[in-house]
């Protein structure tokens, strides 16, 4: 406990989240009759913590493969929960530079959402934007802007132009076009990404309090 007290609060929260999720996975994995979907969901949550907070990409990938197999056994390969796990896999592939695999994963996600939820569903719009950006990172420029604008239009229609999800999408576009983007509608870390970006800015309404902390 003394060691935890000496660490930054964010690291303490990450450590605690990891500990609790690992315990949950262990309990669910060892429980007879446990819900496979719940186990898959918990594995997915743990994988996100591992690769985003601790950089343990290999461990995260292994957990996600197990989670995907569990969910496939419950709901098949065309379900929303299955596609949600694929989204995390795609994010991991993008972060580790496995862009070709990431493109194939996001294409699969888009096909599932469009087929099962409809081409105008906001999850399909988000998948379309993610696919556009993973292609952009590979230098595949043909059709990128049209894909992005179509995805953004879907999000704006579903959520309204002031929604935080629209702000996140616009910030990604600002990074691509190298233009400044300052949002006044969302203070979430997701607006500009958890990592530093060059052209995007967001308000911090509690900057003084955070600075003192």
Short mmCIF file of the C-alpha atoms (twelve columns), coordinates in Angstrom:
data_MODEL
# 
_entry.id   MODEL 
# 
loop_
_atom_site.group_PDB 
_atom_site.id 
_atom_site.type_symbol 
_atom_site.label_atom_id 
_atom_site.label_alt_id 
_atom_site.label_comp_id 
_atom_site.label_asym_id 
_atom_site.label_seq_id 
_atom_site.Cartn_x 
_atom_site.Cartn_y 
_atom_site.Cartn_z 
_atom_site.pdbx_PDB_model_num 
ATOM 1   C CA . UNK A 1   0.000   0.000   0.000   1 
ATOM 2   C CA . UNK A 2   2.894   2.307   0.703   1 
ATOM 3   C CA . UNK A 3   4.229   1.672   -2.793  1 
ATOM 4   C CA . UNK A 4   0.822   2.472   -4.277  1 
ATOM 5   C CA . UNK A 5   0.726   5.744   -2.361  1 
ATOM 6   C CA . UNK A 6   4.020   6.830   -3.902  1 
ATOM 7   C CA . UNK A 7   2.752   6.368   -7.476  1 
ATOM 8   C CA . UNK A 8   0.832   8.929   -9.561  1 
ATOM 9   C CA . UNK A 9   -2.961  8.608   -9.100  1 
ATOM 10  C CA . UNK A 10  -3.483  7.568   -12.743 1 
ATOM 11  C CA . UNK A 11  -1.037  4.691   -12.330 1 
ATOM 12  C CA . UNK A 12  -2.756  3.603   -9.124  1 
ATOM 13  C CA . UNK A 13  -6.074  3.510   -10.973 1 
ATOM 14  C CA . UNK A 14  -4.530  1.503   -13.815 1 
ATOM 15  C CA . UNK A 15  -2.989  -0.984  -11.412 1 
ATOM 16  C CA . UNK A 16  -6.272  -1.349  -9.548  1 
ATOM 17  C CA . UNK A 17  -8.248  -1.824  -12.755 1 
ATOM 18  C CA . UNK A 18  -5.822  -4.482  -13.899 1 
ATOM 19  C CA . UNK A 19  -5.951  -6.322  -10.574 1 
ATOM 20  C CA . UNK A 20  -9.741  -6.344  -10.448 1 
ATOM 21  C CA . UNK A 21  -10.130 -7.431  -14.069 1 
ATOM 22  C CA . UNK A 22  -7.555  -10.200 -13.689 1 
ATOM 23  C CA . UNK A 23  -9.410  -11.450 -10.618 1 
ATOM 24  C CA . UNK A 24  -12.709 -11.334 -12.501 1 
ATOM 25  C CA . UNK A 25  -11.289 -13.301 -15.428 1 
ATOM 26  C CA . UNK A 26  -9.824  -15.878 -13.065 1 
ATOM 27  C CA . UNK A 27  -13.125 -16.322 -11.195 1 
ATOM 28  C CA . UNK A 28  -15.258 -16.502 -14.325 1 
ATOM 29  C CA . UNK A 29  -12.816 -18.788 -16.131 1 
ATOM 30  C CA . UNK A 30  -12.804 -21.192 -13.206 1 
ATOM 31  C CA . UNK A 31  -16.529 -21.162 -12.528 1 
ATOM 32  C CA . UNK A 32  -18.617 -24.004 -13.841 1 
ATOM 33  C CA . UNK A 33  -21.570 -22.691 -15.786 1 
ATOM 34  C CA . UNK A 34  -20.168 -19.165 -16.105 1 
ATOM 35  C CA . UNK A 35  -21.613 -17.036 -18.909 1 
ATOM 36  C CA . UNK A 36  -19.132 -17.227 -21.836 1 
ATOM 37  C CA . UNK A 37  -20.215 -13.804 -23.145 1 
ATOM 38  C CA . UNK A 38  -19.527 -12.220 -19.779 1 
ATOM 39  C CA . UNK A 39  -16.124 -13.877 -19.637 1 
ATOM 40  C CA . UNK A 40  -15.366 -12.684 -23.183 1 
ATOM 41  C CA . UNK A 41  -16.425 -9.138  -22.297 1 
ATOM 42  C CA . UNK A 42  -14.223 -9.132  -19.181 1 
ATOM 43  C CA . UNK A 43  -11.257 -10.482 -21.151 1 
ATOM 44  C CA . UNK A 44  -11.774 -7.714  -23.678 1 
ATOM 45  C CA . UNK A 45  -11.789 -5.075  -20.933 1 
ATOM 46  C CA . UNK A 46  -8.597  -6.510  -19.434 1 
ATOM 47  C CA . UNK A 47  -6.928  -6.580  -22.857 1 
ATOM 48  C CA . UNK A 48  -7.706  -2.880  -23.344 1 
ATOM 49  C CA . UNK A 49  -6.066  -2.036  -20.012 1 
ATOM 50  C CA . UNK A 50  -3.035  -4.204  -20.807 1 
ATOM 51  C CA . UNK A 51  -2.197  -2.668  -24.154 1 
ATOM 52  C CA . UNK A 52  -3.255  0.921   -23.509 1 
ATOM 53  C CA . UNK A 53  -1.960  1.358   -19.982 1 
ATOM 54  C CA . UNK A 54  0.886   -1.167  -19.758 1 
ATOM 55  C CA . UNK A 55  1.997   -1.710  -23.359 1 
ATOM 56  C CA . UNK A 56  1.559   -5.487  -23.051 1 
ATOM 57  C CA . UNK A 57  0.482   -6.036  -26.626 1 
ATOM 58  C CA . UNK A 58  1.196   -9.764  -26.825 1 
ATOM 59  C CA . UNK A 59  -0.774  -10.563 -23.671 1 
ATOM 60  C CA . UNK A 60  -3.631  -8.387  -24.879 1 
ATOM 61  C CA . UNK A 61  -3.683  -10.106 -28.281 1 
ATOM 62  C CA . UNK A 62  -3.821  -13.536 -26.650 1 
ATOM 63  C CA . UNK A 63  -6.756  -12.503 -24.440 1 
ATOM 64  C CA . UNK A 64  -8.625  -11.022 -27.376 1 
ATOM 65  C CA . UNK A 65  -8.253  -14.182 -29.436 1 
ATOM 66  C CA . UNK A 66  -9.713  -16.199 -26.560 1 
ATOM 67  C CA . UNK A 67  -12.525 -13.690 -26.107 1 
ATOM 68  C CA . UNK A 68  -13.326 -13.784 -29.818 1 
ATOM 69  C CA . UNK A 69  -13.492 -17.576 -29.828 1 
ATOM 70  C CA . UNK A 70  -15.776 -17.564 -26.768 1 
ATOM 71  C CA . UNK A 71  -18.140 -15.009 -28.298 1 
ATOM 72  C CA . UNK A 72  -18.180 -16.860 -31.599 1 
ATOM 73  C CA . UNK A 73  -19.376 -19.962 -29.786 1 
ATOM 74  C CA . UNK A 74  -22.235 -18.009 -28.216 1 
ATOM 75  C CA . UNK A 75  -23.445 -15.547 -30.844 1 
ATOM 76  C CA . UNK A 76  -21.646 -16.477 -34.055 1 
ATOM 77  C CA . UNK A 77  -19.500 -14.319 -36.298 1 
ATOM 78  C CA . UNK A 78  -22.128 -11.784 -37.367 1 
ATOM 79  C CA . UNK A 79  -23.197 -10.419 -33.987 1 
ATOM 80  C CA . UNK A 80  -22.658 -7.015  -32.408 1 
ATOM 81  C CA . UNK A 81  -20.661 -8.394  -29.415 1 
ATOM 82  C CA . UNK A 82  -18.387 -10.308 -31.816 1 
ATOM 83  C CA . UNK A 83  -17.809 -7.150  -33.870 1 
ATOM 84  C CA . UNK A 84  -17.086 -5.165  -30.693 1 
ATOM 85  C CA . UNK A 85  -14.237 -7.528  -29.835 1 
ATOM 86  C CA . UNK A 86  -13.003 -7.197  -33.407 1 
ATOM 87  C CA . UNK A 87  -12.936 -3.421  -32.893 1 
ATOM 88  C CA . UNK A 88  -10.523 -3.826  -29.997 1 
ATOM 89  C CA . UNK A 89  -8.405  -6.209  -32.075 1 
ATOM 90  C CA . UNK A 90  -8.356  -3.646  -34.896 1 
ATOM 91  C CA . UNK A 91  -7.294  -0.922  -32.485 1 
ATOM 92  C CA . UNK A 92  -4.449  -3.118  -31.198 1 
ATOM 93  C CA . UNK A 93  -3.344  -3.930  -34.749 1 
ATOM 94  C CA . UNK A 94  -3.344  -0.247  -35.645 1 
ATOM 95  C CA . UNK A 95  -1.332  0.676   -32.556 1 
ATOM 96  C CA . UNK A 96  1.282   -2.013  -33.209 1 
ATOM 97  C CA . UNK A 97  1.656   -1.109  -36.881 1 
ATOM 98  C CA . UNK A 98  -0.025  -4.227  -38.273 1 
ATOM 99  C CA . UNK A 99  -1.894  -2.003  -40.708 1 
ATOM 100 C CA . UNK A 100 -2.764  -4.584  -43.367 1 
ATOM 101 C CA . UNK A 101 -4.319  -6.823  -40.718 1 
ATOM 102 C CA . UNK A 102 -6.039  -3.806  -39.207 1 
ATOM 103 C CA . UNK A 103 -7.550  -2.881  -42.556 1 
ATOM 104 C CA . UNK A 104 -8.932  -6.399  -43.005 1 
ATOM 105 C CA . UNK A 105 -10.334 -6.335  -39.467 1 
ATOM 106 C CA . UNK A 106 -12.072 -2.980  -39.877 1 
ATOM 107 C CA . UNK A 107 -13.454 -4.056  -43.243 1 
ATOM 108 C CA . UNK A 108 -14.953 -7.096  -41.550 1 
ATOM 109 C CA . UNK A 109 -16.398 -4.948  -38.761 1 
ATOM 110 C CA . UNK A 110 -17.967 -2.591  -41.279 1 
ATOM 111 C CA . UNK A 111 -19.549 -5.478  -43.175 1 
ATOM 112 C CA . UNK A 112 -21.051 -6.903  -39.961 1 
ATOM 113 C CA . UNK A 113 -22.498 -3.581  -38.791 1 
ATOM 114 C CA . UNK A 114 -23.883 -2.703  -42.214 1 
ATOM 115 C CA . UNK A 115 -25.423 -6.142  -42.615 1 
ATOM 116 C CA . UNK A 116 -26.838 -6.538  -39.112 1 
ATOM 117 C CA . UNK A 117 -27.587 -2.929  -38.104 1 
ATOM 118 C CA . UNK A 118 -27.904 -1.083  -41.406 1 
ATOM 119 C CA . UNK A 119 -25.568 1.084   -43.464 1 
ATOM 120 C CA . UNK A 120 -26.777 4.264   -41.704 1 
ATOM 121 C CA . UNK A 121 -26.238 2.994   -38.171 1 
ATOM 122 C CA . UNK A 122 -23.742 5.135   -36.200 1 
ATOM 123 C CA . UNK A 123 -21.577 2.113   -35.406 1 
ATOM 124 C CA . UNK A 124 -21.253 1.550   -39.143 1 
ATOM 125 C CA . UNK A 125 -20.302 5.218   -39.515 1 
ATOM 126 C CA . UNK A 126 -17.583 4.895   -36.870 1 
ATOM 127 C CA . UNK A 127 -16.271 1.735   -38.514 1 
ATOM 128 C CA . UNK A 128 -16.175 3.522   -41.858 1 
ATOM 129 C CA . UNK A 129 -14.067 6.330   -40.400 1 
ATOM 130 C CA . UNK A 130 -11.691 3.860   -38.721 1 
ATOM 131 C CA . UNK A 131 -11.290 1.967   -41.992 1 
ATOM 132 C CA . UNK A 132 -10.545 5.217   -43.817 1 
ATOM 133 C CA . UNK A 133 -7.784  6.116   -41.377 1 
ATOM 134 C CA . UNK A 134 -6.107  2.733   -41.358 1 
ATOM 135 C CA . UNK A 135 -6.004  2.923   -45.156 1 
ATOM 136 C CA . UNK A 136 -4.635  6.446   -44.946 1 
ATOM 137 C CA . UNK A 137 -1.775  5.254   -42.725 1 
ATOM 138 C CA . UNK A 138 -0.823  2.843   -45.513 1 
ATOM 139 C CA . UNK A 139 -0.835  5.590   -48.118 1 
ATOM 140 C CA . UNK A 140 -4.000  4.294   -49.789 1 
ATOM 141 C CA . UNK A 141 -5.550  7.636   -50.647 1 
ATOM 142 C CA . UNK A 142 -8.173  6.655   -53.228 1 
ATOM 143 C CA . UNK A 143 -11.660 7.234   -51.858 1 
ATOM 144 C CA . UNK A 144 -10.445 8.131   -48.358 1 
ATOM 145 C CA . UNK A 145 -12.113 11.531  -48.176 1 
ATOM 146 C CA . UNK A 146 -15.434 10.201  -49.456 1 
ATOM 147 C CA . UNK A 147 -15.345 7.381   -46.883 1 
ATOM 148 C CA . UNK A 148 -14.569 9.808   -44.104 1 
ATOM 149 C CA . UNK A 149 -17.256 12.314  -45.089 1 
ATOM 150 C CA . UNK A 150 -19.842 9.546   -45.408 1 
ATOM 151 C CA . UNK A 151 -18.976 8.228   -41.948 1 
ATOM 152 C CA . UNK A 152 -19.109 11.729  -40.465 1 
ATOM 153 C CA . UNK A 153 -22.492 12.403  -42.084 1 
ATOM 154 C CA . UNK A 154 -23.860 9.193   -40.528 1 
ATOM 155 C CA . UNK A 155 -22.659 10.255  -37.074 1 
ATOM 156 C CA . UNK A 156 -24.055 13.773  -37.424 1 
ATOM 157 C CA . UNK A 157 -27.412 12.421  -38.540 1 
ATOM 158 C CA . UNK A 158 -27.545 9.945   -35.660 1 
ATOM 159 C CA . UNK A 159 -26.205 12.105  -32.830 1 
ATOM 160 C CA . UNK A 160 -26.425 15.714  -33.991 1 
ATOM 161 C CA . UNK A 161 -23.570 18.033  -34.886 1 
ATOM 162 C CA . UNK A 162 -22.778 18.863  -31.243 1 
ATOM 163 C CA . UNK A 163 -22.220 15.325  -30.035 1 
ATOM 164 C CA . UNK A 164 -18.818 14.278  -28.659 1 
ATOM 165 C CA . UNK A 165 -18.527 11.426  -31.170 1 
ATOM 166 C CA . UNK A 166 -18.724 13.981  -33.977 1 
ATOM 167 C CA . UNK A 167 -16.010 16.022  -32.264 1 
ATOM 168 C CA . UNK A 168 -13.761 12.950  -32.125 1 
ATOM 169 C CA . UNK A 169 -14.253 12.337  -35.839 1 
ATOM 170 C CA . UNK A 170 -13.619 15.988  -36.721 1 
ATOM 171 C CA . UNK A 171 -10.411 15.989  -34.699 1 
ATOM 172 C CA . UNK A 172 -9.139  13.014  -36.697 1 
ATOM 173 C CA . UNK A 173 -9.891  14.931  -39.886 1 
ATOM 174 C CA . UNK A 174 -7.991  17.966  -38.529 1 
ATOM 175 C CA . UNK A 175 -4.904  15.832  -37.952 1 
ATOM 176 C CA . UNK A 176 -5.121  14.538  -41.511 1 
ATOM 177 C CA . UNK A 177 -5.530  18.025  -43.032 1 
ATOM 178 C CA . UNK A 178 -3.026  19.621  -40.631 1 
ATOM 179 C CA . UNK A 179 -5.449  22.350  -39.582 1 
ATOM 180 C CA . UNK A 180 -6.200  23.580  -36.066 1 
ATOM 181 C CA . UNK A 181 -9.331  22.218  -34.458 1 
ATOM 182 C CA . UNK A 182 -10.647 23.529  -31.147 1 
ATOM 183 C CA . UNK A 183 -13.829 21.952  -29.836 1 
ATOM 184 C CA . UNK A 184 -16.161 23.659  -27.440 1 
ATOM 185 C CA . UNK A 185 -18.579 20.760  -27.145 1 
ATOM 186 C CA . UNK A 186 -16.566 17.984  -25.535 1 
ATOM 187 C CA . UNK A 187 -14.030 17.825  -22.739 1 
ATOM 188 C CA . UNK A 188 -13.440 14.080  -22.928 1 
ATOM 189 C CA . UNK A 189 -9.959  12.682  -23.511 1 
ATOM 190 C CA . UNK A 190 -11.384 10.837  -26.516 1 
ATOM 191 C CA . UNK A 191 -11.990 14.161  -28.269 1 
ATOM 192 C CA . UNK A 192 -8.305  14.652  -28.945 1 
ATOM 193 C CA . UNK A 193 -7.207  11.110  -28.195 1 
ATOM 194 C CA . UNK A 194 -5.428  9.785   -25.155 1 
ATOM 195 C CA . UNK A 195 -2.093  10.549  -26.803 1 
ATOM 196 C CA . UNK A 196 -0.787  13.974  -27.703 1 
ATOM 197 C CA . UNK A 197 -1.945  15.341  -31.069 1 
ATOM 198 C CA . UNK A 198 -0.508  18.323  -32.904 1 
ATOM 199 C CA . UNK A 199 -3.572  20.129  -34.228 1 
ATOM 200 C CA . UNK A 200 -6.446  19.289  -31.898 1 
ATOM 201 C CA . UNK A 201 -7.385  21.108  -28.701 1 
ATOM 202 C CA . UNK A 202 -10.147 20.702  -26.163 1 
ATOM 203 C CA . UNK A 203 -11.305 22.719  -23.150 1 
ATOM 204 C CA . UNK A 204 -10.239 21.807  -19.649 1 
ATOM 205 C CA . UNK A 205 -12.836 23.307  -17.353 1 
ATOM 206 C CA . UNK A 206 -11.035 22.125  -14.238 1 
ATOM 207 C CA . UNK A 207 -7.490  22.990  -15.260 1 
ATOM 208 C CA . UNK A 208 -6.729  24.859  -12.043 1 
ATOM 209 C CA . UNK A 209 -8.008  22.034  -9.859  1 
ATOM 210 C CA . UNK A 210 -6.152  19.429  -11.916 1 
ATOM 211 C CA . UNK A 211 -2.961  21.475  -11.744 1 
ATOM 212 C CA . UNK A 212 -3.120  21.770  -7.969  1 
ATOM 213 C CA . UNK A 213 -3.813  18.039  -7.669  1 
# 
